[in-house]
Protein backbone atom coordinates (compact mmCIF):
# COMPACT_ATOMS: atom_id res chain seq x y z
CA MET A 1 74.35 78.23 104.29
CA ARG A 2 75.07 81.96 104.04
CA PRO A 3 73.80 82.82 107.55
CA LEU A 4 75.77 79.93 109.02
CA PHE A 5 78.96 80.99 107.23
CA ALA A 6 78.47 84.61 108.30
CA GLY A 7 77.88 83.47 111.86
CA VAL A 8 81.02 81.33 111.93
CA VAL A 9 83.24 84.11 110.60
CA THR A 10 81.66 86.67 112.93
CA ALA A 11 81.99 84.39 115.96
CA TYR A 12 85.65 83.72 115.12
CA LEU A 13 86.50 87.41 114.76
CA CYS A 14 84.54 88.41 117.88
CA GLY A 15 86.20 85.65 119.88
CA LEU A 16 89.59 86.74 118.63
CA ALA A 17 88.84 90.38 119.40
CA ALA A 18 87.89 89.30 122.94
CA LEU A 19 91.07 87.23 123.38
CA VAL A 20 93.37 90.11 122.48
CA PRO A 21 92.38 92.25 125.51
CA ALA A 22 92.54 89.11 127.68
CA ALA A 23 96.10 88.59 126.49
CA ARG A 24 96.96 92.06 127.78
CA LEU A 25 96.58 90.72 131.31
CA THR A 26 99.61 88.48 130.84
CA VAL A 27 101.94 91.22 129.55
CA PRO A 28 103.32 93.50 132.26
CA GLY A 29 103.03 97.20 131.51
CA SER A 30 100.35 96.81 128.85
CA PRO A 31 97.22 98.98 128.82
CA PRO A 32 94.22 97.81 130.87
CA ALA A 33 91.97 95.17 129.35
CA ALA A 34 89.07 97.64 129.12
CA ALA A 35 91.03 99.95 126.77
CA PRO A 36 90.06 99.84 123.09
CA LEU A 37 92.13 97.77 120.67
CA SER A 38 95.32 99.42 119.54
CA THR A 39 96.35 99.50 115.91
CA ALA A 40 98.84 96.67 116.47
CA GLU A 41 96.13 94.51 118.03
CA ALA A 42 93.79 95.31 115.16
CA ALA A 43 96.55 94.16 112.81
CA VAL A 44 96.62 90.82 114.65
CA VAL A 45 92.85 90.45 114.26
CA ALA A 46 93.02 91.37 110.54
CA LEU A 47 95.86 88.92 109.90
CA CYS A 48 94.07 86.11 111.73
CA GLY A 49 90.89 86.82 109.76
CA LEU A 50 92.86 86.69 106.52
CA LEU A 51 94.47 83.40 107.49
CA LEU A 52 91.13 81.86 108.53
CA LEU A 53 89.51 82.71 105.21
CA ALA A 54 92.56 81.59 103.27
CA ARG A 55 92.53 78.27 105.10
CA LEU A 56 88.81 77.75 104.53
CA LEU A 57 89.20 78.41 100.82
CA ALA A 58 92.30 76.22 100.54
CA VAL A 59 90.67 73.27 102.29
CA HIS A 60 87.81 73.35 99.81
CA GLY A 61 90.10 73.45 96.80
CA PHE A 62 90.15 77.17 95.94
CA HIS A 63 93.92 77.48 95.98
CA ARG A 64 94.19 80.28 93.42
CA ALA A 65 91.97 82.61 95.48
CA THR A 66 93.90 81.75 98.63
CA LEU A 67 97.23 82.45 97.00
CA SER A 68 95.97 85.67 95.45
CA GLY A 69 94.58 87.03 98.72
CA VAL A 70 97.70 86.37 100.75
CA ALA A 71 99.99 87.55 97.92
CA VAL A 72 98.10 90.83 97.59
CA ALA A 73 98.43 91.48 101.33
CA CYS A 74 102.17 90.79 101.15
CA ALA A 75 102.57 92.94 98.04
CA VAL A 76 100.78 95.90 99.60
CA GLN A 77 103.01 95.75 102.67
CA ALA A 78 106.15 95.38 100.56
CA THR A 79 105.07 98.33 98.40
CA ALA A 80 104.54 100.48 101.49
CA LEU A 81 108.02 99.60 102.74
CA ALA A 82 109.53 100.30 99.32
CA MET A 83 107.76 103.66 99.12
CA ALA A 84 109.03 104.65 102.56
CA ALA A 85 112.57 103.62 101.60
CA ALA A 86 112.38 105.39 98.24
CA ALA A 87 111.28 108.60 99.95
CA ARG A 88 114.77 108.89 101.43
CA LEU A 89 116.32 109.27 97.99
CA PRO A 90 117.03 112.84 96.86
CA GLY A 91 113.97 114.36 95.20
CA ALA A 92 111.71 111.39 95.88
CA ALA A 93 110.14 112.61 99.12
CA PRO A 94 106.57 112.70 97.66
CA LEU A 95 106.70 108.92 97.15
CA GLY A 96 106.63 108.27 100.88
CA ALA A 97 104.02 110.91 101.74
CA PRO A 98 100.97 108.57 101.77
CA VAL A 99 102.68 106.03 104.02
CA ALA A 100 104.06 108.79 106.26
CA ARG A 101 100.60 110.34 106.68
CA LEU A 102 99.02 106.98 107.45
CA THR A 103 101.63 105.98 110.01
CA ALA A 104 101.65 109.43 111.59
CA ALA A 105 97.88 109.32 112.08
CA GLN A 106 97.41 105.68 113.11
CA GLY A 107 100.82 104.27 114.00
CA SER A 108 103.18 101.93 112.23
CA ALA A 109 100.74 99.01 112.38
CA ALA A 110 98.25 100.83 110.16
CA VAL A 111 99.83 99.41 107.00
CA PRO A 112 99.32 95.75 108.03
CA VAL A 113 95.78 96.58 109.19
CA ALA A 114 94.96 98.09 105.80
CA ALA A 115 96.69 95.37 103.77
CA CYS A 116 95.40 92.35 105.70
CA GLY A 117 91.98 93.89 106.26
CA ALA A 118 91.45 94.64 102.58
CA ALA A 119 92.69 91.20 101.51
CA ALA A 120 90.51 89.52 104.15
CA LEU A 121 87.49 91.50 102.96
CA ALA A 122 88.14 90.45 99.36
CA LEU A 123 88.52 86.80 100.41
CA LEU A 124 85.35 87.05 102.49
CA ILE A 125 83.37 88.30 99.51
CA HIS A 126 84.81 85.54 97.35
CA ALA A 127 84.19 82.91 100.04
CA PHE A 128 80.54 83.94 100.33
CA GLY A 129 80.18 83.31 96.63
CA VAL A 130 81.91 79.95 96.42
CA LEU A 131 81.71 78.31 99.85
CA CYS A 132 77.97 78.80 100.29
CA ARG A 133 77.20 76.57 97.31
CA ALA A 134 76.44 72.91 97.75
CA SER A 135 79.09 72.04 95.17
CA ALA A 136 81.80 73.44 97.44
CA HIS A 137 81.23 70.62 99.90
CA GLY A 138 81.48 67.65 97.56
CA ALA A 139 84.15 64.99 97.56
CA PRO A 140 87.55 66.23 98.80
CA GLY A 141 89.27 65.71 95.45
CA ALA A 142 86.37 66.79 93.25
CA ARG A 143 88.01 70.00 92.03
CA ILE A 144 91.51 68.63 91.53
CA PRO A 145 92.17 68.46 87.78
CA ARG A 146 93.21 65.07 86.51
CA THR A 147 96.40 64.59 84.62
CA ALA A 148 96.53 62.85 81.27
CA SER A 149 98.06 59.74 82.83
CA ALA A 150 95.30 59.52 85.45
CA THR A 151 92.56 59.56 82.83
CA ARG A 152 94.14 56.94 80.59
CA ILE A 153 92.04 53.80 80.45
CA THR A 154 93.88 50.53 80.24
CA ARG A 155 92.02 47.85 78.42
CA THR A 156 92.42 44.25 79.49
CA ALA A 157 91.04 41.10 78.03
CA PRO A 158 87.61 40.23 79.32
CA ASN A 159 87.49 37.70 82.08
CA ARG A 160 86.31 34.51 80.41
CA ALA A 161 85.74 31.78 82.90
CA PRO A 162 85.35 28.19 81.52
């Protein structure tokens, strides 16, 4: 199962990375299709990879991992924005230095690339551990915990036919 899962994720990301330059052909004034991916286009690929893995985990009942992965990506991006905003306060310029260096070197889309890429990598590692087991592909509601009312057994009188 592991090679198949690795192949599916790789094929999805390679197909997506091939579609991004093809999409350049439809936008006037964009770089040629043969140019390497820009940071903004890499952010699109990282976000789509994160959403694919989150969806795969959610469909198989691993909602906590899905929520954690997406929440971490959002929190990292919000923290970067907060650090950049806090750097404008008097005496707090060092707070925004890491974000400023990253965006100066790679562009403003470097923060989403880092956040979504790291979260997607963490979800990929987790997905390899849980989705490659046979138990991950059981009945659709197998991992949904039952409530107390659903497990209550009602006893009826036995059917006594004359």
